[in-house]
PDB file of C-alpha atoms in Angstrom:
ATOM      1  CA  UNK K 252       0.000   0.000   0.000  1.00 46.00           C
ATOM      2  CA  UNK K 253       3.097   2.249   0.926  1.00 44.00           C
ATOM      3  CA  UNK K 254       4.468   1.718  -2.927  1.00 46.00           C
ATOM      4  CA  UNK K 255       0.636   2.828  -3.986  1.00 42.00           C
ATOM      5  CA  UNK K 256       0.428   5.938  -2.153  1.00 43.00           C
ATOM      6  CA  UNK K 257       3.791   6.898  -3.288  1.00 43.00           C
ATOM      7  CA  UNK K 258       3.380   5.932  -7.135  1.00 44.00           C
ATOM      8  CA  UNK K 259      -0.548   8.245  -6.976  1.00 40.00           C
ATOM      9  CA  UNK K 260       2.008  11.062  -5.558  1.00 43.00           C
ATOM     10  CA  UNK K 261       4.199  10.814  -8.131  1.00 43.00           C
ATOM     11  CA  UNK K 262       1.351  10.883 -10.537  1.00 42.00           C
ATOM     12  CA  UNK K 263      -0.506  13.635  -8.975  1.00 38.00           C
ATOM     13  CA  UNK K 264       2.916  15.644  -9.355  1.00 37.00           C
ATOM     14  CA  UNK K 265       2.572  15.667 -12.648  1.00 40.00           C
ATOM     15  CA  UNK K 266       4.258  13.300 -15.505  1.00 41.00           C
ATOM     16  CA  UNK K 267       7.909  14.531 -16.637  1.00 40.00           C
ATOM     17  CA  UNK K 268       7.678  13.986 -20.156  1.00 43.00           C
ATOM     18  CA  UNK K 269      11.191  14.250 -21.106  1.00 43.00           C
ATOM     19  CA  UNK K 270      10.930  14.303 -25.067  1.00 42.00           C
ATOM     20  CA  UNK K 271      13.916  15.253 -26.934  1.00 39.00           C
ATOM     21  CA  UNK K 272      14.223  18.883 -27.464  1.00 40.00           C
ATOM     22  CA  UNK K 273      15.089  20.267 -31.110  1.00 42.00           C
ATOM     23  CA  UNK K 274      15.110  23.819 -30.908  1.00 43.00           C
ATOM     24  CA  UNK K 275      18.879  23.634 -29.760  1.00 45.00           C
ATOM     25  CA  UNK K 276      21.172  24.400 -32.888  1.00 44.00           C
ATOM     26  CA  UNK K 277      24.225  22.900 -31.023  1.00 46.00           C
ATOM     27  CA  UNK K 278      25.193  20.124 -33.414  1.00 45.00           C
ATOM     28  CA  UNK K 279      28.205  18.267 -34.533  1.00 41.00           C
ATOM     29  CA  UNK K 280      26.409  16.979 -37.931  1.00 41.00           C
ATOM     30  CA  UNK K 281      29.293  19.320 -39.967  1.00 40.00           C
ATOM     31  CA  UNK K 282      31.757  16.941 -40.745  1.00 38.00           C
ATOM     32  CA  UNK K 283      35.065  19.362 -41.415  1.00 41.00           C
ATOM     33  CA  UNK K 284      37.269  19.485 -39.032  1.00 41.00           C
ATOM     34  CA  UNK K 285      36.505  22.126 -36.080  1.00 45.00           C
ATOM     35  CA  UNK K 286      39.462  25.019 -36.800  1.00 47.00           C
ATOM     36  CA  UNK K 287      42.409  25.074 -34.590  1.00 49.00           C
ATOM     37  CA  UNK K 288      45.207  27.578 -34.303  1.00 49.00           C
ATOM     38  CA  UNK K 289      47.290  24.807 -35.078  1.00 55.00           C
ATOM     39  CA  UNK K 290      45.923  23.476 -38.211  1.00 54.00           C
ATOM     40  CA  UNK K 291      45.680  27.137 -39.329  1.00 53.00           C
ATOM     41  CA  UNK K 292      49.192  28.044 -38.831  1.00 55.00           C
ATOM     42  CA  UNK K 293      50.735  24.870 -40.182  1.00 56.00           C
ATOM     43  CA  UNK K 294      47.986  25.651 -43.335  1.00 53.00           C
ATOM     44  CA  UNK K 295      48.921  29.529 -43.802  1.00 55.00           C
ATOM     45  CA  UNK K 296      53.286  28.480 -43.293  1.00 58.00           C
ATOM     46  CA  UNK K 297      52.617  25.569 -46.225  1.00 61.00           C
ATOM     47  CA  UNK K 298      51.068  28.058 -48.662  1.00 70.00           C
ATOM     48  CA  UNK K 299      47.765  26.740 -48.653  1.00 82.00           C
ATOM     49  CA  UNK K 300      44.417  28.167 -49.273  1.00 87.00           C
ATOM     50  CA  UNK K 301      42.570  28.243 -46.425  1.00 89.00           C
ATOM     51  CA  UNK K 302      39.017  29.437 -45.375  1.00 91.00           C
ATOM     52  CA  UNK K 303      36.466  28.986 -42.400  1.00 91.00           C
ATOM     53  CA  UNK K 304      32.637  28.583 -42.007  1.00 93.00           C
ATOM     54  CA  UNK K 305      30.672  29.669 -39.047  1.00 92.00           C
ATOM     55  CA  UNK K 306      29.199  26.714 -38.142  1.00 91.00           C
ATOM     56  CA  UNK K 307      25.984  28.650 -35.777  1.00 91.00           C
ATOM     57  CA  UNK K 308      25.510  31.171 -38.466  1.00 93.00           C
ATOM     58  CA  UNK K 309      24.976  28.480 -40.877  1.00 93.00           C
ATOM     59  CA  UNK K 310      22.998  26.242 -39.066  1.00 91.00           C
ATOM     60  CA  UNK K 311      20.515  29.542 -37.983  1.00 93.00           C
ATOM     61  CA  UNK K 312      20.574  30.369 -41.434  1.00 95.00           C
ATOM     62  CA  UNK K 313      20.227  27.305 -43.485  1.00 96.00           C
ATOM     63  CA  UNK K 314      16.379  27.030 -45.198  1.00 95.00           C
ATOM     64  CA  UNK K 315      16.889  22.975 -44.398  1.00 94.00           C
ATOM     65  CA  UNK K 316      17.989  23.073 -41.151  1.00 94.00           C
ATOM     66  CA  UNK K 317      15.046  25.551 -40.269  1.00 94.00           C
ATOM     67  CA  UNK K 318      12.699  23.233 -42.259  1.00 94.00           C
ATOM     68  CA  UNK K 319      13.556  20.270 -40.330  1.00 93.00           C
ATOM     69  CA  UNK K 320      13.716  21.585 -36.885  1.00 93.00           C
ATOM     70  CA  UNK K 321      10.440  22.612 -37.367  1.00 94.00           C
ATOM     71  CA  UNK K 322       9.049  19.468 -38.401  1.00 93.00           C
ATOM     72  CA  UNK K 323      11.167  18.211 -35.481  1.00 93.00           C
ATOM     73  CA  UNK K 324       8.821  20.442 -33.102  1.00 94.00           C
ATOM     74  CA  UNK K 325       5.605  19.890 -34.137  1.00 94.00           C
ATOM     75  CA  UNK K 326       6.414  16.089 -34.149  1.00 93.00           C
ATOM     76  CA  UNK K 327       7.490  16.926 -31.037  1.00 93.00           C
ATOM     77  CA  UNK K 328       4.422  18.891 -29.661  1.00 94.00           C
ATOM     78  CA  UNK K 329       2.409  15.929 -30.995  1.00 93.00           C
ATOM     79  CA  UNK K 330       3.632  13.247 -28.829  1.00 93.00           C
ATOM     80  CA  UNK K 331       3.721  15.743 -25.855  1.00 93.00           C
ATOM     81  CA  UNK K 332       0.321  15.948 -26.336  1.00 93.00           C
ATOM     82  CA  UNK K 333      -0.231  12.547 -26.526  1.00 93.00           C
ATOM     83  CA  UNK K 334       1.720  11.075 -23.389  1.00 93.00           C
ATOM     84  CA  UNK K 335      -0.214  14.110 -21.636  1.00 93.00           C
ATOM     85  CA  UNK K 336      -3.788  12.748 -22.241  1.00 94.00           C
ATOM     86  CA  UNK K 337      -2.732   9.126 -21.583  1.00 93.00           C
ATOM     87  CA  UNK K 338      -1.177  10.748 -18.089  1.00 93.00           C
ATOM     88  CA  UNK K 339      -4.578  13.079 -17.560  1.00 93.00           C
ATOM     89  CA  UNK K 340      -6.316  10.101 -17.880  1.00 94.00           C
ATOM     90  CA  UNK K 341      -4.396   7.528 -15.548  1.00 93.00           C
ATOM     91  CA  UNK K 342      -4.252  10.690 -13.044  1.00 92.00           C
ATOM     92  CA  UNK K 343      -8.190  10.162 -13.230  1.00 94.00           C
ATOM     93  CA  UNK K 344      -7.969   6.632 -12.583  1.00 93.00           C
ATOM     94  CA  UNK K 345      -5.926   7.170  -9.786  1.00 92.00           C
ATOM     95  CA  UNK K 346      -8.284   9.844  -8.562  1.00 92.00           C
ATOM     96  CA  UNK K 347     -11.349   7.734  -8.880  1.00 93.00           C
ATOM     97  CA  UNK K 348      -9.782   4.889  -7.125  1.00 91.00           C
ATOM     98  CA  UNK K 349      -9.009   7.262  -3.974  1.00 90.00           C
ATOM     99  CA  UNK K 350     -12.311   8.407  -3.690  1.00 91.00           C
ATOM    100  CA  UNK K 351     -13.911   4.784  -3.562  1.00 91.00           C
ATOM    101  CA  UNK K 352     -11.345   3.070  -2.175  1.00 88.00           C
ATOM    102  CA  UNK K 353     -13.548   2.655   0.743  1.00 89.00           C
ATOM    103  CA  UNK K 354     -16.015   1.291  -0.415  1.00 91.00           C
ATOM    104  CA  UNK K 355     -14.363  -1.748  -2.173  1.00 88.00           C
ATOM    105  CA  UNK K 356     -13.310  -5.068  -0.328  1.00 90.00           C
ATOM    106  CA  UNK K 357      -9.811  -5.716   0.222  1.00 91.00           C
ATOM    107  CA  UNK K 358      -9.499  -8.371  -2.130  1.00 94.00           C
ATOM    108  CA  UNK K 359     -11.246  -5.512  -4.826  1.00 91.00           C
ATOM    109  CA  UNK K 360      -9.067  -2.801  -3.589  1.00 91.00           C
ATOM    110  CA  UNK K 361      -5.807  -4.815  -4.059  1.00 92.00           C
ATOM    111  CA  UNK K 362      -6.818  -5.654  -7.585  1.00 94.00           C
ATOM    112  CA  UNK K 363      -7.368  -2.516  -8.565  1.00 92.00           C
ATOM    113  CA  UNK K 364      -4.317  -1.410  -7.067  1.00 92.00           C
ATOM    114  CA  UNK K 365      -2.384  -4.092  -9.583  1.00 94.00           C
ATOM    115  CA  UNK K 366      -4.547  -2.628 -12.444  1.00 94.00           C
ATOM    116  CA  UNK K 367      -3.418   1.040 -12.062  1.00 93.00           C
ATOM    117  CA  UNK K 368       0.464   0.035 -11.415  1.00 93.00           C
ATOM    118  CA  UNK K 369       0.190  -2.030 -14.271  1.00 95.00           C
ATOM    119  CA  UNK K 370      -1.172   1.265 -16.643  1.00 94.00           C
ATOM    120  CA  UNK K 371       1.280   3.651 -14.762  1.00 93.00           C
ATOM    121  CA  UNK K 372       4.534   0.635 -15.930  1.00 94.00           C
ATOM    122  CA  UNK K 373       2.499   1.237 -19.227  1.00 95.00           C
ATOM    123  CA  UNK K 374       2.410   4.694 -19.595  1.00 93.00           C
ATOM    124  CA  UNK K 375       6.560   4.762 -18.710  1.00 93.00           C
ATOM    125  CA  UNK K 376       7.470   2.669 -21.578  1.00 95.00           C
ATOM    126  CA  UNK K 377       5.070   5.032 -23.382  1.00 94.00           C
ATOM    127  CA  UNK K 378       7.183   7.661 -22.895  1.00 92.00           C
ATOM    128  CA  UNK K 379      10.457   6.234 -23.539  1.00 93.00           C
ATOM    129  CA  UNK K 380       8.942   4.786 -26.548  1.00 94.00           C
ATOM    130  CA  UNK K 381       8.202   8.010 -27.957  1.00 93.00           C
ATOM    131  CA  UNK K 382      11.490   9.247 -26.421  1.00 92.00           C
ATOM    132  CA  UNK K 383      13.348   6.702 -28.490  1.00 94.00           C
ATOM    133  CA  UNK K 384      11.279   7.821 -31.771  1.00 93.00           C
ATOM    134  CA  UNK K 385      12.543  11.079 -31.543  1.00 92.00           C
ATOM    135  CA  UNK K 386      15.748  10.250 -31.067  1.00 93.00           C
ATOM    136  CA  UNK K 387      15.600   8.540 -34.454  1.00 94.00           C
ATOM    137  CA  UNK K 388      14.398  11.210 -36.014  1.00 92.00           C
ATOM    138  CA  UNK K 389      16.955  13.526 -34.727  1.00 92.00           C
ATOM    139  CA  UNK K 390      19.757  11.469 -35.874  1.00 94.00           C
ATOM    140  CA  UNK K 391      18.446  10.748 -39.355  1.00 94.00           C
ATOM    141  CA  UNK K 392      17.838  14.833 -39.506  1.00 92.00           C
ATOM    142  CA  UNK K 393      21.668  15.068 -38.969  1.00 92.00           C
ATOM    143  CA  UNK K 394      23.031  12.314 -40.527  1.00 93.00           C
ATOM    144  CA  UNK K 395      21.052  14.098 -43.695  1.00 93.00           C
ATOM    145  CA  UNK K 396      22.386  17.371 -42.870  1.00 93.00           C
ATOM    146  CA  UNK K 397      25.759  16.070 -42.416  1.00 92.00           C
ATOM    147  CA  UNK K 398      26.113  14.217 -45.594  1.00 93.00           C
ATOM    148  CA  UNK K 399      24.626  17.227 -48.046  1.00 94.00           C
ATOM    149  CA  UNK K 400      26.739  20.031 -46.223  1.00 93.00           C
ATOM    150  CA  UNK K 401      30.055  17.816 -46.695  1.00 93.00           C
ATOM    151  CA  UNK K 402      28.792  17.052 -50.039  1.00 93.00           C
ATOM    152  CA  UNK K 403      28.528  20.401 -50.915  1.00 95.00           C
ATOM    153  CA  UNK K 404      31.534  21.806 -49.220  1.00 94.00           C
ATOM    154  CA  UNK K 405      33.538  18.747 -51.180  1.00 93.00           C
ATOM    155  CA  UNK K 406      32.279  20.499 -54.303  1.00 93.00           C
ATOM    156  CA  UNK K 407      32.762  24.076 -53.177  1.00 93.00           C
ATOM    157  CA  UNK K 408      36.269  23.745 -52.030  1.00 92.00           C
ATOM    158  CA  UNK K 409      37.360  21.767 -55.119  1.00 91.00           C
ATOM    159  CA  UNK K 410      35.741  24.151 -57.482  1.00 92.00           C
ATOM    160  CA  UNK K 411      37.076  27.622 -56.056  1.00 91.00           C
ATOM    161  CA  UNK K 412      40.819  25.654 -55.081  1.00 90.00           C
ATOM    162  CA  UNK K 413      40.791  25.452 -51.687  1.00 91.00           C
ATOM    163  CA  UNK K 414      43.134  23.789 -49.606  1.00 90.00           C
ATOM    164  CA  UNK K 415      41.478  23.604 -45.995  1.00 88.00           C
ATOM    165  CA  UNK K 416      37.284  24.982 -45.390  1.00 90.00           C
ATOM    166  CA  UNK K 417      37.417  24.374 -41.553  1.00 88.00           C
ATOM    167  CA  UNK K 418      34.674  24.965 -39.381  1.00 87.00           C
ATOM    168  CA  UNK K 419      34.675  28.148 -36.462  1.00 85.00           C
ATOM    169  CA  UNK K 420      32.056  27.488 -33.998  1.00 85.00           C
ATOM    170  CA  UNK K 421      32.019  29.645 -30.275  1.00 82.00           C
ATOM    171  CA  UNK K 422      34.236  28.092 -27.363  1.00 79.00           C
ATOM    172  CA  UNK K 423      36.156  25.887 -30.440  1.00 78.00           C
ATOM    173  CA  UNK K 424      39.628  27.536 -28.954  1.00 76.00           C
ATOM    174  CA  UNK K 425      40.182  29.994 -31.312  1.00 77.00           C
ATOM    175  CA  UNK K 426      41.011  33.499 -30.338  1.00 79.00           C
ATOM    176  CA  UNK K 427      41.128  35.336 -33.369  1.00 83.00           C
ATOM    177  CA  UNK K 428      40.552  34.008 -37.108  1.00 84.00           C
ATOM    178  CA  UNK K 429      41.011  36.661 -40.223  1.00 86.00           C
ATOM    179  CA  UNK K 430      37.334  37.649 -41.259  1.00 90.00           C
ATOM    180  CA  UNK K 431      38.986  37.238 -44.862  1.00 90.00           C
ATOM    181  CA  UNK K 432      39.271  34.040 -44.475  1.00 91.00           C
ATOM    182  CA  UNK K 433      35.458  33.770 -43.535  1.00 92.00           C
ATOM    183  CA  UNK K 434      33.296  32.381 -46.750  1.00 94.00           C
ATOM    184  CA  UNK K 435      29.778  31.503 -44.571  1.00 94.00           C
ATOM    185  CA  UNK K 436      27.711  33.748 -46.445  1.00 94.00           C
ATOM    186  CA  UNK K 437      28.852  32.229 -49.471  1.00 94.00           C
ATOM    187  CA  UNK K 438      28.431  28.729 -48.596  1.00 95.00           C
ATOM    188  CA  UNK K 439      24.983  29.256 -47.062  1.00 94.00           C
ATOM    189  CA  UNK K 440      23.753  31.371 -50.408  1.00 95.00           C
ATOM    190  CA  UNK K 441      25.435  28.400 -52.306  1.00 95.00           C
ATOM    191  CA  UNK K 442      23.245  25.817 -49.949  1.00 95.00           C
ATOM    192  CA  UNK K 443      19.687  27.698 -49.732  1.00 95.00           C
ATOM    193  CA  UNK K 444      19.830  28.199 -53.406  1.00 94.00           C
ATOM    194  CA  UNK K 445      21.098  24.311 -53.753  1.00 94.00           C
ATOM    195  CA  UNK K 446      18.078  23.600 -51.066  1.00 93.00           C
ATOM    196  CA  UNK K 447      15.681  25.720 -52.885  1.00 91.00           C
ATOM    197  CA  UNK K 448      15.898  24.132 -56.764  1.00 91.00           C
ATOM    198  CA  UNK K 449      15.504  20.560 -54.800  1.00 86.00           C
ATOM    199  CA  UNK K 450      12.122  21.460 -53.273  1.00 80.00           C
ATOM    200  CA  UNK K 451      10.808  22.708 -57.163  1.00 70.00           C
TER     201      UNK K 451
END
């Protein structure tokens, strides 16, 4: 009876529903290598043409990125809304059980008990279910961002002779890079207009 009365608290609390969250741009889907003072100083003393991207402005900026994160919430919303009812609804139970508890023999009582436990062990792997789900469809969201930014950047770099595109992201360890050597805005124009002639 103890474990009961502590599993209707729990519920009465209120259900954590701990779904994945996707409005975070923090991502390490862009394959080339983060930039380092030391890969840019052993670039610059071998000759070598070398350029950076800014990996936050181009993932706040990128039309597919944006597109996906979006579908990302609203799937996301969705199963909120879903484990929420299923939880409203077991809260009921719960409720409705306290309330008439008394009445019921112990033999009821105890039954009902093992009904509800059962639905709340239910309504756990419920959530983690859906948990897992989005998971999934996060990583399949980067694995295709990864593989059509490297894509592109393979093409980019080869086609305007580049030696080195790294990629500059905050806290990477980099004090100071030469906003010369900064081509983002190009490589994002380059992907929304790529992005855009794939969706006509």
């Amino acid at each position: 009876m103890k474990n009961f009365k502590l599993a209707i608290n729990a519920l009465m609390v209120g259900a954590a529903f701990t779904l994945y969250s996707c409005n975070e741009p923090n991502t390490t889907a862009t394959t080339p290598t983060t930039v380092s003072s030391a890969n840019v100083q052993a670039a610059a003393g071998a000759g070598l043409r070398v350029a950076y991207v800014n990996t936050d402005t181009l993932l706040n900026n990128y039309s597919f990125f944006k597109e996906k994160q979006e579908v990302m919430a609203k799937k996301t919303e969705k199963y909120q809304k879903e484990f929420q009812n299923r939880a409203q609804g077991l809260q009921a139970e719960f409720k409705s059980y306290e309330n008439t508890r008394g009445s019921l023999t112990i033999n009821q009582a105890r039954s009902k008990e093992e009904e509800l436990m059962r639905k709340r062990e239910n309504l756990a792997q419920y959530e983690q279910s859906l948990n897992q789900s989005l998971a999934v469809e996060r990583n399949k969201m980067l694995g295709e961002l990864d593989s059509v930014v490297t894509n592109y950047m393979q093409n980019y770099g080869s086609t305007n002779s580049y030696d080195l595109v790294l990629t500059y992201t905050k806290g990477s360890g980099v004090l100071y890079a030469n906003p010369k050597m900064d081509i983002t805005n190009q490589v994002l124009e380059g992907l929304n207009a790529e992005f855009k002639s794939k969706k006509k």
